[in-house]
Amino acid sequence: MIHSRRNFLRVLPAISAGAAMVPAIAAQAVAGDGKQRWAMVVDLQKCIGCQACTLACIMENAVPENRFRTLVSTYEVHDGAHTGTYMLPRLCNHCEEPPCIPVCPVGATFQRADGIVVVDGDRCVGCAYCVQACPYDARFINHDTGKADKCTFCAHRIDAGLLPACVESCVGGARIFGDLNAAGSQVRQLLEQNKVKVLKPEMGSQPQVFYLGLETHFQGRVEGEGTLWQPSDAGA
């Protein structure tokens, strides 16, 4: 049962991105009508670093061993005689201006009309240009498929009217997902009522993953340095 489920999930990126014969422009047209703009707000005060989001993502998307689509980096912080921890959930930022798209030589990486950045596994040649172009360390080459891999906001779940697996599994309610174009959505209200920050704003990519309570010192920390736990090859 588990093996058949994992095998089924392996083909989902190709299904949701479109068949190999469909051009990238056409794939964008069928992946939403542009009325929605999906985004995520992460409330760092509610994140306890339990990694439930990481494990849920691995199971939902058949992420290979020692790789991740999302991860909570846990930093050890020293303040004089006091030592504490700082949790920083990380994933693809589904940028408004994704630097991973223009570097792809075959058009395998594209942005859907609803803002979700995806990879067409049938087109991808595994050159890793997009991996190098991503300033958020959010992409990797899947050693099972030889293709570029990343968070898709669980696009297959979104298209079915469900929440991303990481959001649904978050025990503290730290991850809030929704439509920025919907006036009454929780993510839009959070952005309007709070001062939110994004990772590496100087890159100009306009990330659509926003953080509540993000310390300025950690805005550039996306590689996972100093983590107390993470997959052994994460960030490699």
PDB file of C-alpha atoms in Angstrom:
ATOM      1  CA  MET A   1       0.000   0.000   0.000  1.00  0.00           C
ATOM      2  CA  ILE A   2       2.747   2.432   1.006  1.00  0.00           C
ATOM      3  CA  HIS A   3       4.932   1.519  -1.949  1.00  0.00           C
ATOM      4  CA  SER A   4       2.085   1.930  -4.435  1.00  0.00           C
ATOM      5  CA  ARG A   5       1.220   5.327  -2.910  1.00  0.00           C
ATOM      6  CA  ARG A   6       4.811   6.525  -3.153  1.00  0.00           C
ATOM      7  CA  ASN A   7       5.042   5.339  -6.769  1.00  0.00           C
ATOM      8  CA  PHE A   8       1.843   7.221  -7.559  1.00  0.00           C
ATOM      9  CA  LEU A   9       3.165  10.393  -5.951  1.00  0.00           C
ATOM     10  CA  ARG A  10       6.344  10.198  -8.017  1.00  0.00           C
ATOM     11  CA  VAL A  11       4.420  10.889 -11.220  1.00  0.00           C
ATOM     12  CA  LEU A  12       2.384  13.795  -9.846  1.00  0.00           C
ATOM     13  CA  PRO A  13       4.871  16.548 -10.831  1.00  0.00           C
ATOM     14  CA  ALA A  14       4.704  15.425 -14.456  1.00  0.00           C
ATOM     15  CA  ILE A  15       0.910  15.225 -14.361  1.00  0.00           C
ATOM     16  CA  SER A  16       0.374  18.624 -12.758  1.00  0.00           C
ATOM     17  CA  ALA A  17       2.986  20.370 -14.904  1.00  0.00           C
ATOM     18  CA  GLY A  18       1.619  19.012 -18.172  1.00  0.00           C
ATOM     19  CA  ALA A  19       2.617  16.420 -20.761  1.00  0.00           C
ATOM     20  CA  ALA A  20       5.995  16.629 -22.478  1.00  0.00           C
ATOM     21  CA  MET A  21       4.406  17.774 -25.724  1.00  0.00           C
ATOM     22  CA  VAL A  22       2.717  20.791 -24.097  1.00  0.00           C
ATOM     23  CA  PRO A  23       4.793  23.989 -24.393  1.00  0.00           C
ATOM     24  CA  ALA A  24       5.558  25.869 -21.167  1.00  0.00           C
ATOM     25  CA  ILE A  25       3.260  28.742 -22.165  1.00  0.00           C
ATOM     26  CA  ALA A  26       0.362  26.357 -22.666  1.00  0.00           C
ATOM     27  CA  ALA A  27       1.107  24.670 -19.351  1.00  0.00           C
ATOM     28  CA  GLN A  28       0.831  28.017 -17.605  1.00  0.00           C
ATOM     29  CA  ALA A  29      -2.541  28.599 -19.226  1.00  0.00           C
ATOM     30  CA  VAL A  30      -4.065  25.389 -17.910  1.00  0.00           C
ATOM     31  CA  ALA A  31      -2.666  25.766 -14.387  1.00  0.00           C
ATOM     32  CA  GLY A  32      -5.091  28.363 -13.042  1.00  0.00           C
ATOM     33  CA  ASP A  33      -6.856  31.386 -14.456  1.00  0.00           C
ATOM     34  CA  GLY A  34      -4.793  34.053 -12.716  1.00  0.00           C
ATOM     35  CA  LYS A  35      -7.556  35.001 -10.291  1.00  0.00           C
ATOM     36  CA  GLN A  36      -5.590  33.608  -7.347  1.00  0.00           C
ATOM     37  CA  ARG A  37      -2.114  34.318  -6.036  1.00  0.00           C
ATOM     38  CA  TRP A  38      -1.098  31.696  -3.498  1.00  0.00           C
ATOM     39  CA  ALA A  39       1.248  32.694  -0.681  1.00  0.00           C
ATOM     40  CA  MET A  40       2.320  31.554   2.769  1.00  0.00           C
ATOM     41  CA  VAL A  41       2.864  33.370   6.044  1.00  0.00           C
ATOM     42  CA  VAL A  42       5.074  31.708   8.658  1.00  0.00           C
ATOM     43  CA  ASP A  43       4.567  32.830  12.257  1.00  0.00           C
ATOM     44  CA  LEU A  44       7.908  32.093  13.900  1.00  0.00           C
ATOM     45  CA  GLN A  45       6.502  32.548  17.396  1.00  0.00           C
ATOM     46  CA  LYS A  46       4.338  29.485  16.832  1.00  0.00           C
ATOM     47  CA  CYS A  47       6.992  27.215  15.298  1.00  0.00           C
ATOM     48  CA  ILE A  48       8.353  24.684  17.802  1.00  0.00           C
ATOM     49  CA  GLY A  49      10.786  22.981  15.422  1.00  0.00           C
ATOM     50  CA  CYS A  50       9.028  19.609  15.606  1.00  0.00           C
ATOM     51  CA  GLN A  51       9.728  18.867  11.894  1.00  0.00           C
ATOM     52  CA  ALA A  52       6.175  17.556  11.375  1.00  0.00           C
ATOM     53  CA  CYS A  53       6.057  19.740   8.263  1.00  0.00           C
ATOM     54  CA  THR A  54       9.280  18.220   6.946  1.00  0.00           C
ATOM     55  CA  LEU A  55       8.087  14.654   7.469  1.00  0.00           C
ATOM     56  CA  ALA A  56       4.632  15.345   6.020  1.00  0.00           C
ATOM     57  CA  CYS A  57       6.245  16.830   2.911  1.00  0.00           C
ATOM     58  CA  ILE A  58       8.557  13.837   2.506  1.00  0.00           C
ATOM     59  CA  MET A  59       5.643  11.403   2.686  1.00  0.00           C
ATOM     60  CA  GLU A  60       3.316  13.442   0.492  1.00  0.00           C
ATOM     61  CA  ASN A  61       5.821  14.133  -2.272  1.00  0.00           C
ATOM     62  CA  ALA A  62       8.077  11.046  -2.098  1.00  0.00           C
ATOM     63  CA  VAL A  63      11.123  13.216  -1.389  1.00  0.00           C
ATOM     64  CA  PRO A  64      14.300  11.094  -1.636  1.00  0.00           C
ATOM     65  CA  GLU A  65      16.522  10.343   1.328  1.00  0.00           C
ATOM     66  CA  ASN A  66      18.743  13.185   2.548  1.00  0.00           C
ATOM     67  CA  ARG A  67      16.884  15.802   0.529  1.00  0.00           C
ATOM     68  CA  PHE A  68      14.052  18.140   1.477  1.00  0.00           C
ATOM     69  CA  ARG A  69      11.431  20.392  -0.040  1.00  0.00           C
ATOM     70  CA  THR A  70      10.838  22.111   3.264  1.00  0.00           C
ATOM     71  CA  LEU A  71      12.829  22.063   6.479  1.00  0.00           C
ATOM     72  CA  VAL A  72      12.962  23.848   9.821  1.00  0.00           C
ATOM     73  CA  SER A  73      16.515  24.986  10.470  1.00  0.00           C
ATOM     74  CA  THR A  74      17.209  25.276  14.207  1.00  0.00           C
ATOM     75  CA  TYR A  75      19.899  27.727  15.268  1.00  0.00           C
ATOM     76  CA  GLU A  76      21.668  27.914  18.588  1.00  0.00           C
ATOM     77  CA  VAL A  77      21.681  31.523  19.748  1.00  0.00           C
ATOM     78  CA  HIS A  78      23.972  32.905  22.461  1.00  0.00           C
ATOM     79  CA  ASP A  79      23.263  36.108  24.387  1.00  0.00           C
ATOM     80  CA  GLY A  80      25.852  36.515  27.091  1.00  0.00           C
ATOM     81  CA  ALA A  81      25.320  33.746  29.619  1.00  0.00           C
ATOM     82  CA  HIS A  82      22.024  32.716  28.017  1.00  0.00           C
ATOM     83  CA  THR A  83      21.613  30.202  25.200  1.00  0.00           C
ATOM     84  CA  GLY A  84      18.445  29.596  23.224  1.00  0.00           C
ATOM     85  CA  THR A  85      17.189  28.270  19.909  1.00  0.00           C
ATOM     86  CA  TYR A  86      15.774  29.985  16.855  1.00  0.00           C
ATOM     87  CA  MET A  87      13.492  28.168  14.410  1.00  0.00           C
ATOM     88  CA  LEU A  88      13.470  29.097  10.734  1.00  0.00           C
ATOM     89  CA  PRO A  89      11.166  27.115   8.426  1.00  0.00           C
ATOM     90  CA  ARG A  90      12.420  27.181   4.829  1.00  0.00           C
ATOM     91  CA  LEU A  91      10.924  26.241   1.453  1.00  0.00           C
ATOM     92  CA  CYS A  92      10.637  27.526  -2.104  1.00  0.00           C
ATOM     93  CA  ASN A  93       9.492  31.149  -1.953  1.00  0.00           C
ATOM     94  CA  HIS A  94       7.457  31.000  -5.192  1.00  0.00           C
ATOM     95  CA  CYS A  95       8.847  34.406  -6.062  1.00  0.00           C
ATOM     96  CA  GLU A  96       7.049  37.026  -8.117  1.00  0.00           C
ATOM     97  CA  GLU A  97      10.284  37.319 -10.133  1.00  0.00           C
ATOM     98  CA  PRO A  98      11.767  33.792  -9.918  1.00  0.00           C
ATOM     99  CA  PRO A  99      15.494  33.778 -10.808  1.00  0.00           C
ATOM    100  CA  CYS A 100      15.258  30.033 -11.515  1.00  0.00           C
ATOM    101  CA  ILE A 101      13.050  30.458 -14.588  1.00  0.00           C
ATOM    102  CA  PRO A 102      15.223  32.446 -17.051  1.00  0.00           C
ATOM    103  CA  VAL A 103      18.262  30.193 -16.529  1.00  0.00           C
ATOM    104  CA  CYS A 104      16.446  26.992 -17.543  1.00  0.00           C
ATOM    105  CA  PRO A 105      17.622  26.149 -21.088  1.00  0.00           C
ATOM    106  CA  VAL A 106      14.608  23.946 -21.906  1.00  0.00           C
ATOM    107  CA  GLY A 107      11.721  25.801 -20.251  1.00  0.00           C
ATOM    108  CA  ALA A 108      11.184  23.064 -17.688  1.00  0.00           C
ATOM    109  CA  THR A 109      10.771  25.537 -14.829  1.00  0.00           C
ATOM    110  CA  PHE A 110       7.809  27.864 -15.196  1.00  0.00           C
ATOM    111  CA  GLN A 111       5.310  29.817 -13.153  1.00  0.00           C
ATOM    112  CA  ARG A 112       1.644  28.900 -13.141  1.00  0.00           C
ATOM    113  CA  ALA A 113      -1.010  31.572 -13.473  1.00  0.00           C
ATOM    114  CA  ASP A 114      -1.645  31.305  -9.732  1.00  0.00           C
ATOM    115  CA  GLY A 115       2.007  32.095  -8.947  1.00  0.00           C
ATOM    116  CA  ILE A 116       3.176  28.581  -8.065  1.00  0.00           C
ATOM    117  CA  VAL A 117       6.594  27.800  -9.549  1.00  0.00           C
ATOM    118  CA  VAL A 118       6.847  24.219 -10.798  1.00  0.00           C
ATOM    119  CA  VAL A 119       9.177  21.927 -12.729  1.00  0.00           C
ATOM    120  CA  ASP A 120       8.031  19.884 -15.728  1.00  0.00           C
ATOM    121  CA  GLY A 121       9.861  16.632 -15.069  1.00  0.00           C
ATOM    122  CA  ASP A 122       9.470  15.501 -18.670  1.00  0.00           C
ATOM    123  CA  ARG A 123      11.336  18.540 -19.952  1.00  0.00           C
ATOM    124  CA  CYS A 124      13.999  18.861 -17.239  1.00  0.00           C
ATOM    125  CA  VAL A 125      17.459  17.650 -18.260  1.00  0.00           C
ATOM    126  CA  GLY A 126      18.980  17.865 -14.771  1.00  0.00           C
ATOM    127  CA  CYS A 127      21.527  20.536 -15.637  1.00  0.00           C
ATOM    128  CA  ALA A 128      21.118  22.135 -12.180  1.00  0.00           C
ATOM    129  CA  TYR A 129      21.282  25.703 -13.502  1.00  0.00           C
ATOM    130  CA  CYS A 130      18.111  26.482 -11.560  1.00  0.00           C
ATOM    131  CA  VAL A 131      19.592  24.957  -8.395  1.00  0.00           C
ATOM    132  CA  GLN A 132      22.522  27.359  -8.635  1.00  0.00           C
ATOM    133  CA  ALA A 133      20.285  30.329  -9.496  1.00  0.00           C
ATOM    134  CA  CYS A 134      17.989  29.936  -6.472  1.00  0.00           C
ATOM    135  CA  PRO A 135      19.159  32.309  -3.712  1.00  0.00           C
ATOM    136  CA  TYR A 136      17.166  30.410  -1.080  1.00  0.00           C
ATOM    137  CA  ASP A 137      18.809  26.996  -1.328  1.00  0.00           C
ATOM    138  CA  ALA A 138      15.340  25.625  -2.095  1.00  0.00           C
ATOM    139  CA  ARG A 139      16.132  23.357  -5.072  1.00  0.00           C
ATOM    140  CA  PHE A 140      18.021  20.118  -5.526  1.00  0.00           C
ATOM    141  CA  ILE A 141      18.578  17.415  -8.111  1.00  0.00           C
ATOM    142  CA  ASN A 142      16.468  14.401  -7.202  1.00  0.00           C
ATOM    143  CA  HIS A 143      18.897  11.461  -7.261  1.00  0.00           C
ATOM    144  CA  ASP A 144      16.015   9.059  -7.973  1.00  0.00           C
ATOM    145  CA  THR A 145      14.791  10.899 -11.080  1.00  0.00           C
ATOM    146  CA  GLY A 146      17.805  12.967 -12.143  1.00  0.00           C
ATOM    147  CA  LYS A 147      15.496  15.993 -12.361  1.00  0.00           C
ATOM    148  CA  ALA A 148      15.288  19.295 -10.521  1.00  0.00           C
ATOM    149  CA  ASP A 149      13.016  19.091  -7.490  1.00  0.00           C
ATOM    150  CA  LYS A 150      11.522  21.613  -5.066  1.00  0.00           C
ATOM    151  CA  CYS A 151       8.479  22.633  -3.062  1.00  0.00           C
ATOM    152  CA  THR A 152       5.398  23.185  -5.223  1.00  0.00           C
ATOM    153  CA  PHE A 153       3.084  24.353  -2.413  1.00  0.00           C
ATOM    154  CA  CYS A 154       1.692  20.816  -2.984  1.00  0.00           C
ATOM    155  CA  ALA A 155       0.117  22.034  -6.226  1.00  0.00           C
ATOM    156  CA  HIS A 156      -1.689  18.718  -6.706  1.00  0.00           C
ATOM    157  CA  ARG A 157      -3.395  19.226  -3.357  1.00  0.00           C
ATOM    158  CA  ILE A 158      -4.187  22.885  -4.073  1.00  0.00           C
ATOM    159  CA  ASP A 159      -5.830  21.910  -7.359  1.00  0.00           C
ATOM    160  CA  ALA A 160      -7.977  19.447  -5.399  1.00  0.00           C
ATOM    161  CA  GLY A 161      -9.041  22.107  -2.904  1.00  0.00           C
ATOM    162  CA  LEU A 162      -6.711  20.950  -0.115  1.00  0.00           C
ATOM    163  CA  LEU A 163      -3.999  22.676   1.903  1.00  0.00           C
ATOM    164  CA  PRO A 164      -0.291  21.943   1.386  1.00  0.00           C
ATOM    165  CA  ALA A 165       0.825  18.967   3.476  1.00  0.00           C
ATOM    166  CA  CYS A 166       3.175  21.099   5.581  1.00  0.00           C
ATOM    167  CA  VAL A 167       0.368  23.498   6.499  1.00  0.00           C
ATOM    168  CA  GLU A 168      -2.075  20.742   7.347  1.00  0.00           C
ATOM    169  CA  SER A 169       0.464  18.957   9.570  1.00  0.00           C
ATOM    170  CA  CYS A 170       1.790  21.993  11.486  1.00  0.00           C
ATOM    171  CA  VAL A 171       0.853  21.301  15.115  1.00  0.00           C
ATOM    172  CA  GLY A 172       1.392  24.900  16.203  1.00  0.00           C
ATOM    173  CA  GLY A 173      -0.452  26.531  13.314  1.00  0.00           C
ATOM    174  CA  ALA A 174       2.713  28.376  12.333  1.00  0.00           C
ATOM    175  CA  ARG A 175       2.102  28.062   8.593  1.00  0.00           C
ATOM    176  CA  ILE A 176      -0.811  30.004   7.123  1.00  0.00           C
ATOM    177  CA  PHE A 177      -1.616  29.503   3.448  1.00  0.00           C
ATOM    178  CA  GLY A 178      -4.056  31.328   1.230  1.00  0.00           C
ATOM    179  CA  ASP A 179      -4.915  33.597  -1.672  1.00  0.00           C
ATOM    180  CA  LEU A 180      -3.410  37.088  -1.620  1.00  0.00           C
ATOM    181  CA  ASN A 181      -6.021  38.251  -4.121  1.00  0.00           C
ATOM    182  CA  ALA A 182      -8.905  37.368  -1.802  1.00  0.00           C
ATOM    183  CA  ALA A 183      -9.740  40.345   0.415  1.00  0.00           C
ATOM    184  CA  GLY A 184     -10.934  38.179   3.284  1.00  0.00           C
ATOM    185  CA  SER A 185      -8.124  35.624   3.235  1.00  0.00           C
ATOM    186  CA  GLN A 186      -6.080  35.183   6.391  1.00  0.00           C
ATOM    187  CA  VAL A 187      -2.749  35.633   4.612  1.00  0.00           C
ATOM    188  CA  ARG A 188      -3.827  38.963   3.140  1.00  0.00           C
ATOM    189  CA  GLN A 189      -5.121  40.170   6.502  1.00  0.00           C
ATOM    190  CA  LEU A 190      -1.858  39.166   8.173  1.00  0.00           C
ATOM    191  CA  LEU A 191       0.136  41.124   5.611  1.00  0.00           C
ATOM    192  CA  GLU A 192      -2.090  44.177   5.996  1.00  0.00           C
ATOM    193  CA  GLN A 193      -2.087  44.129   9.798  1.00  0.00           C
ATOM    194  CA  ASN A 194       1.516  43.166  10.537  1.00  0.00           C
ATOM    195  CA  LYS A 195       5.062  44.038   9.620  1.00  0.00           C
ATOM    196  CA  VAL A 196       6.245  40.970   7.762  1.00  0.00           C
ATOM    197  CA  LYS A 197       9.682  40.207   6.370  1.00  0.00           C
ATOM    198  CA  VAL A 198      11.057  37.969   3.630  1.00  0.00           C
ATOM    199  CA  LEU A 199      14.350  36.173   3.213  1.00  0.00           C
ATOM    200  CA  LYS A 200      17.057  37.989   1.259  1.00  0.00           C
ATOM    201  CA  PRO A 201      14.947  41.001   0.179  1.00  0.00           C
ATOM    202  CA  GLU A 202      18.014  42.487  -1.500  1.00  0.00           C
ATOM    203  CA  MET A 203      17.746  39.854  -4.246  1.00  0.00           C
ATOM    204  CA  GLY A 204      14.676  41.599  -5.673  1.00  0.00           C
ATOM    205  CA  SER A 205      12.905  38.310  -6.404  1.00  0.00           C
ATOM    206  CA  GLN A 206       9.814  39.318  -4.386  1.00  0.00           C
ATOM    207  CA  PRO A 207       9.312  36.144  -2.343  1.00  0.00           C
ATOM    208  CA  GLN A 208       5.747  35.093  -1.600  1.00  0.00           C
ATOM    209  CA  VAL A 209       6.648  33.339   1.648  1.00  0.00           C
ATOM    210  CA  PHE A 210       6.399  35.924   4.409  1.00  0.00           C
ATOM    211  CA  TYR A 211       7.620  35.723   8.004  1.00  0.00           C
ATOM    212  CA  LEU A 212       6.136  37.115  11.203  1.00  0.00           C
ATOM    213  CA  GLY A 213       8.732  37.716  13.913  1.00  0.00           C
ATOM    214  CA  LEU A 214      11.762  37.242  11.668  1.00  0.00           C
ATOM    215  CA  GLU A 215      14.864  38.766  13.223  1.00  0.00           C
ATOM    216  CA  THR A 216      16.821  40.904  10.771  1.00  0.00           C
ATOM    217  CA  HIS A 217      19.983  38.911  11.540  1.00  0.00           C
ATOM    218  CA  PHE A 218      18.316  35.806  10.133  1.00  0.00           C
ATOM    219  CA  GLN A 219      16.967  37.299   6.887  1.00  0.00           C
ATOM    220  CA  GLY A 220      20.047  36.050   5.060  1.00  0.00           C
ATOM    221  CA  ARG A 221      20.277  32.699   6.849  1.00  0.00           C
ATOM    222  CA  VAL A 222      18.907  30.205   4.355  1.00  0.00           C
ATOM    223  CA  GLU A 223      21.683  27.628   4.063  1.00  0.00           C
ATOM    224  CA  GLY A 224      21.080  26.096   7.480  1.00  0.00           C
ATOM    225  CA  GLU A 225      24.396  26.949   9.108  1.00  0.00           C
ATOM    226  CA  GLY A 226      24.585  26.049  12.758  1.00  0.00           C
ATOM    227  CA  THR A 227      21.518  23.817  12.675  1.00  0.00           C
ATOM    228  CA  LEU A 228      20.989  21.347  15.468  1.00  0.00           C
ATOM    229  CA  TRP A 229      19.204  18.930  13.152  1.00  0.00           C
ATOM    230  CA  GLN A 230      18.789  18.519   9.426  1.00  0.00           C
ATOM    231  CA  PRO A 231      19.137  15.756   6.797  1.00  0.00           C
ATOM    232  CA  SER A 232      22.814  14.854   6.545  1.00  0.00           C
ATOM    233  CA  ASP A 233      23.227  16.153   2.977  1.00  0.00           C
ATOM    234  CA  ALA A 234      20.854  19.135   3.190  1.00  0.00           C
ATOM    235  CA  GLY A 235      22.200  22.188   1.439  1.00  0.00           C
ATOM    236  CA  ALA A 236      24.878  20.177  -0.382  1.00  0.00           C
TER     237      ALA A 236
END
